[in-house]
PDB file of C-alpha atoms in Angstrom:
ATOM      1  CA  UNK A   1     142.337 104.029 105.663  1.00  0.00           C
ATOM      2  CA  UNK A   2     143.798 104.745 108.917  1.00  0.00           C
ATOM      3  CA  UNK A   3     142.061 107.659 110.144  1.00  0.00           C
ATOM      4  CA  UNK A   4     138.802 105.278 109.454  1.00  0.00           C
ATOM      5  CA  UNK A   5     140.550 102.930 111.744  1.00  0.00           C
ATOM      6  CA  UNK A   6     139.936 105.179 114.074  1.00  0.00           C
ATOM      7  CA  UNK A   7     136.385 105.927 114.149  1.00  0.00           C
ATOM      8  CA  UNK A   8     136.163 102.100 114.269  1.00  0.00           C
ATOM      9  CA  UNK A   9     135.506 101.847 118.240  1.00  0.00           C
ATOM     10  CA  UNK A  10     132.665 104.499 117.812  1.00  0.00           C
ATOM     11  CA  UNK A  11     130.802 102.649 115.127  1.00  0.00           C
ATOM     12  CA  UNK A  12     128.058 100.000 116.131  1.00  0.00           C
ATOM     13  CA  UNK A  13     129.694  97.039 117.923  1.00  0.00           C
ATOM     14  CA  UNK A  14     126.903  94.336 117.489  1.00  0.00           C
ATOM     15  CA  UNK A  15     127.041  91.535 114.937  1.00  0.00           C
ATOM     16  CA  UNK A  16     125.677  91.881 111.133  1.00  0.00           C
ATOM     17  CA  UNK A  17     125.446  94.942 109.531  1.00  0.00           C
ATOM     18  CA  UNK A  18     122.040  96.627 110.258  1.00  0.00           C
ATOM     19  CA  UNK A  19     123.434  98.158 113.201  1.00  0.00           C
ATOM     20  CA  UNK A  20     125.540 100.264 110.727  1.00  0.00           C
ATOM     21  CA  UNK A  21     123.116 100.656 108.183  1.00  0.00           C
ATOM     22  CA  UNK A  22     120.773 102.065 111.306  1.00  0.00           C
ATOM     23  CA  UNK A  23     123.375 104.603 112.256  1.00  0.00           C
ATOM     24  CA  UNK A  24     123.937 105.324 108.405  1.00  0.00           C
ATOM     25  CA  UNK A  25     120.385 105.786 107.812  1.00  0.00           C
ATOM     26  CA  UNK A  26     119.896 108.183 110.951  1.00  0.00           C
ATOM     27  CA  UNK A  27     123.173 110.020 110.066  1.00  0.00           C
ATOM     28  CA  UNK A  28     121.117 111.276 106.602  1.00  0.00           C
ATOM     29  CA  UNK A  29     118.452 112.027 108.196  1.00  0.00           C
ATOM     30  CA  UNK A  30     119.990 114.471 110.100  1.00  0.00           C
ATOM     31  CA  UNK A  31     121.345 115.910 106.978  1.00  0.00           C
ATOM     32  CA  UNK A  32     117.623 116.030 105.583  1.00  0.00           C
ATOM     33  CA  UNK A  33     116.928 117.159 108.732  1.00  0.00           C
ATOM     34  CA  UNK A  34     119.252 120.098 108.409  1.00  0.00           C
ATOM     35  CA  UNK A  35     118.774 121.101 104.768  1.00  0.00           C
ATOM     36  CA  UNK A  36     114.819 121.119 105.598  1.00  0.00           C
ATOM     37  CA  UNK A  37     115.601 123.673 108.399  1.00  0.00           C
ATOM     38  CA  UNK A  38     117.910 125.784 105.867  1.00  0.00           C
ATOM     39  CA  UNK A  39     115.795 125.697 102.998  1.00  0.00           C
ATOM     40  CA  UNK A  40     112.564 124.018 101.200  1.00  0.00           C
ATOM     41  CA  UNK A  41     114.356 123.347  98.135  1.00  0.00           C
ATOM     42  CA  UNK A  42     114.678 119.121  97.815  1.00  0.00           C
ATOM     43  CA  UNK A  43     111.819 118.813  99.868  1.00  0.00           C
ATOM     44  CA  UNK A  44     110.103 120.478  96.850  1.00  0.00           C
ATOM     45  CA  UNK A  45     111.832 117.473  95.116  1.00  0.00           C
ATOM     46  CA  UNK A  46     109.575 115.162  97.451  1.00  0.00           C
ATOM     47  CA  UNK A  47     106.798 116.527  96.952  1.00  0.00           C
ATOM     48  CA  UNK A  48     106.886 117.702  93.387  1.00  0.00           C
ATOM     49  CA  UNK A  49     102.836 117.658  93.178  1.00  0.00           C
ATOM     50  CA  UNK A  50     101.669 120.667  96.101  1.00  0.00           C
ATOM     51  CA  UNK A  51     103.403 124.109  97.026  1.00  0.00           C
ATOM     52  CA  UNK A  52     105.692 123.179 100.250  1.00  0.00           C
ATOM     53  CA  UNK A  53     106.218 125.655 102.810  1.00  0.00           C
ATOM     54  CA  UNK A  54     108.762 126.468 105.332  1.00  0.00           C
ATOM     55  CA  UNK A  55     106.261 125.481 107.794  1.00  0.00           C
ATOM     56  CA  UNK A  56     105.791 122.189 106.228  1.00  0.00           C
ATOM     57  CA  UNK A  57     109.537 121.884 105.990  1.00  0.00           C
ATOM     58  CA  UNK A  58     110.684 122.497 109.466  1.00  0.00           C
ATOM     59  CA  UNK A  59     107.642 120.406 110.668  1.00  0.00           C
ATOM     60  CA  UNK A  60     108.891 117.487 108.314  1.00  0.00           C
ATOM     61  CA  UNK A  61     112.565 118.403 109.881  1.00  0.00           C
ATOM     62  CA  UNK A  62     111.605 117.397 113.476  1.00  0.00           C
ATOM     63  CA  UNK A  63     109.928 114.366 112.149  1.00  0.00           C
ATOM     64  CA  UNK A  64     112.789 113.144 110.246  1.00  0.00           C
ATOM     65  CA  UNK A  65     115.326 113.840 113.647  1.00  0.00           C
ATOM     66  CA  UNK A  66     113.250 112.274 115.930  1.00  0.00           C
ATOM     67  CA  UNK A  67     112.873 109.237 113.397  1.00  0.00           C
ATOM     68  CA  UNK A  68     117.053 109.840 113.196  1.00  0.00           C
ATOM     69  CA  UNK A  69     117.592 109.453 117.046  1.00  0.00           C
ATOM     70  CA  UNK A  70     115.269 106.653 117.000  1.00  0.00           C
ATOM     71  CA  UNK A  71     117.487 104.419 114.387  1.00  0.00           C
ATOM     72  CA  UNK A  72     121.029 105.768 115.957  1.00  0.00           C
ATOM     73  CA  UNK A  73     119.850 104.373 119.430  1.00  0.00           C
ATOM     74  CA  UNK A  74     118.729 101.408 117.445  1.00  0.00           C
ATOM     75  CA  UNK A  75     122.529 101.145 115.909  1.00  0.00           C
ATOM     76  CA  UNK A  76     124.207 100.997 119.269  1.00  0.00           C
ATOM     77  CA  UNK A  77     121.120  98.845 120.996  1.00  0.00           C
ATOM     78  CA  UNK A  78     119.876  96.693 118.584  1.00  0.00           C
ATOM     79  CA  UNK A  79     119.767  93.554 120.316  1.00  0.00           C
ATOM     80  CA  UNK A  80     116.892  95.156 122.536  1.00  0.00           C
ATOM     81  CA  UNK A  81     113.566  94.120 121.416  1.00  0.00           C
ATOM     82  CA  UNK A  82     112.052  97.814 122.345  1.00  0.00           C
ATOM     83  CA  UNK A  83     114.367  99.676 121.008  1.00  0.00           C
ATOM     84  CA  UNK A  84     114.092  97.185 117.596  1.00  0.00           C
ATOM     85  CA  UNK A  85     110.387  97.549 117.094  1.00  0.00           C
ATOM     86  CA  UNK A  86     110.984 101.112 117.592  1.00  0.00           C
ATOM     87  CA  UNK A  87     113.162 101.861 114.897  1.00  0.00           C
ATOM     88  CA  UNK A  88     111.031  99.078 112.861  1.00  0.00           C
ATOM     89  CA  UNK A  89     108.290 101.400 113.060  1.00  0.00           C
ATOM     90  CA  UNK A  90     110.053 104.317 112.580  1.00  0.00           C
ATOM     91  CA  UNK A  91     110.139 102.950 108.581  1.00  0.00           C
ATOM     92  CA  UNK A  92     106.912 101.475 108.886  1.00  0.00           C
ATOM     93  CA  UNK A  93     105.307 104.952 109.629  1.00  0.00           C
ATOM     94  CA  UNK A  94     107.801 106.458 106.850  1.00  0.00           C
ATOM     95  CA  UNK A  95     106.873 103.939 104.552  1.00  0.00           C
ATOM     96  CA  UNK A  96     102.840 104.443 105.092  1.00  0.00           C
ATOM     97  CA  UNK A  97     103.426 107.892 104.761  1.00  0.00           C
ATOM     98  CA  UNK A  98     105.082 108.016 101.552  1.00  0.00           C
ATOM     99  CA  UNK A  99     102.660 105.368  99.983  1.00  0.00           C
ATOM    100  CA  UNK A 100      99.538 107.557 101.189  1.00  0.00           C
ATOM    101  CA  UNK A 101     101.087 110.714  99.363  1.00  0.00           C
ATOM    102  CA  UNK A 102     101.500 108.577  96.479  1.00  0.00           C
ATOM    103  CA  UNK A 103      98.477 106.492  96.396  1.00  0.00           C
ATOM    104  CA  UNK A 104      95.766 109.015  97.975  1.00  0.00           C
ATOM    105  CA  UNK A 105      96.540 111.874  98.199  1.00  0.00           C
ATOM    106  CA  UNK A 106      98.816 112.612  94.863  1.00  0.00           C
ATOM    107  CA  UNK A 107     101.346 114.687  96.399  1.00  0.00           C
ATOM    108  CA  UNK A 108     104.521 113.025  95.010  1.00  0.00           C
ATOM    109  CA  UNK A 109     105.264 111.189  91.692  1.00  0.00           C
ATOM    110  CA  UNK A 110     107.783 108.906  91.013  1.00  0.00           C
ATOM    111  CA  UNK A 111     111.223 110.871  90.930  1.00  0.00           C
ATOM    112  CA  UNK A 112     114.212 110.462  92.751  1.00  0.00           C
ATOM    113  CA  UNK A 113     113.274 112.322  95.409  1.00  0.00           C
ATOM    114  CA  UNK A 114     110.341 110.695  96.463  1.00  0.00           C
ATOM    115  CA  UNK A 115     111.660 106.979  95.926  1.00  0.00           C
ATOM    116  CA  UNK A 116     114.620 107.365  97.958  1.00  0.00           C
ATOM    117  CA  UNK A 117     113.034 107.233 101.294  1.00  0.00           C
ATOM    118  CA  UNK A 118     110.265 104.492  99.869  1.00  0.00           C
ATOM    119  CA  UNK A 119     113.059 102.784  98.973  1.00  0.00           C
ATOM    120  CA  UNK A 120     115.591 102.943 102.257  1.00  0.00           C
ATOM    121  CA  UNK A 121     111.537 102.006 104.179  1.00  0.00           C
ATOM    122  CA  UNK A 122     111.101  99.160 102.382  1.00  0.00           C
ATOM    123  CA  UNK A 123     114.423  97.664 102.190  1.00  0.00           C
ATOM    124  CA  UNK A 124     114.655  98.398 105.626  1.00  0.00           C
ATOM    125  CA  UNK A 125     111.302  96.987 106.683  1.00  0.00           C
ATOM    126  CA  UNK A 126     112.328  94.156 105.231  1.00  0.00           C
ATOM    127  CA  UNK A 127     115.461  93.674 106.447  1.00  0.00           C
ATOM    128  CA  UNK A 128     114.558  94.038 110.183  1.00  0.00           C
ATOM    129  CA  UNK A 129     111.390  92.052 109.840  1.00  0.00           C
ATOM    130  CA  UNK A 130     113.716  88.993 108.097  1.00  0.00           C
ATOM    131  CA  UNK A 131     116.488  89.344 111.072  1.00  0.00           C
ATOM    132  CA  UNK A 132     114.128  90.083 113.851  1.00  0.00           C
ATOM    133  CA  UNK A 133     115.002  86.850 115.641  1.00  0.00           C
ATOM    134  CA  UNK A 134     119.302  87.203 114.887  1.00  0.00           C
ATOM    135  CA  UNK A 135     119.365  90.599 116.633  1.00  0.00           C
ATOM    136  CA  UNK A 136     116.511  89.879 119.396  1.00  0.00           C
ATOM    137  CA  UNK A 137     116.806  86.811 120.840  1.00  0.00           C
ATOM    138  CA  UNK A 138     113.753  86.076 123.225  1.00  0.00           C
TER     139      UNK A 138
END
């Protein structure tokens, strides 16, 4: 418990806690980010429907760190309206992705490794869009 005392001045210092479910959020996505880079394996898991190559892997690995240094800036600077609707639309584009895979173009099925990410998109959407005016005050 102590040695996470310590880490305490790095974490996000505004009220509430979507500025450390941002940094949360973009600290997995590096991971993804990572693992996409290494290998195609749980991307496979995504998108359990269509052959995935390493191509298609690495591409979806700079997506998903750009996305990730989107939603960390959003962790420390959340009370800035720019930087909110950026990282807002950082899960709306994940979320409209993941529903158009689903819904047209049949790439994905449910499975755990395809709801995750519809899952963190939409709780996230919603979360942001319901605090918009706590964290940004006009």
């Amino acid at each position: 418990m102590l040695e996470f005392l310590k880490l305490a001045p790095y974490l996000p210092q505004a009220e509430g806690w979507l500025p450390k479910w941002q940094l949360f959020i973009a600290a997995t996505a590096v991971f993804n980010s990572l693992q996409n880079f290494a290998t195609i394996k749980l991307t496979q898991r995504v998108y359990d429907r269509v052959p995935v190559t390493a191509l298609q892997a690495r591409t979806f690995a700079i997506w998903t760190l750009t996305s990730a240094v989107v939603r960390a800036y959003a962790a420390y600077n959340i009370n800035e309206k720019h930087v909110y609707d950026m990282a807002f639309f950082t899960y709306l584009i994940a979320f409209g992705h993941f529903s158009s895979e689903f819904f047209i173009f049949r790439s994905v099925t449910v499975n755990p490794g395809s709801m995750s990410p519809v899952i963190v998109s939409t709780l996230s959407l919603v979360w942001m869009f319901t605090q918009y005016e706590f964290y940004v005050k006009s």
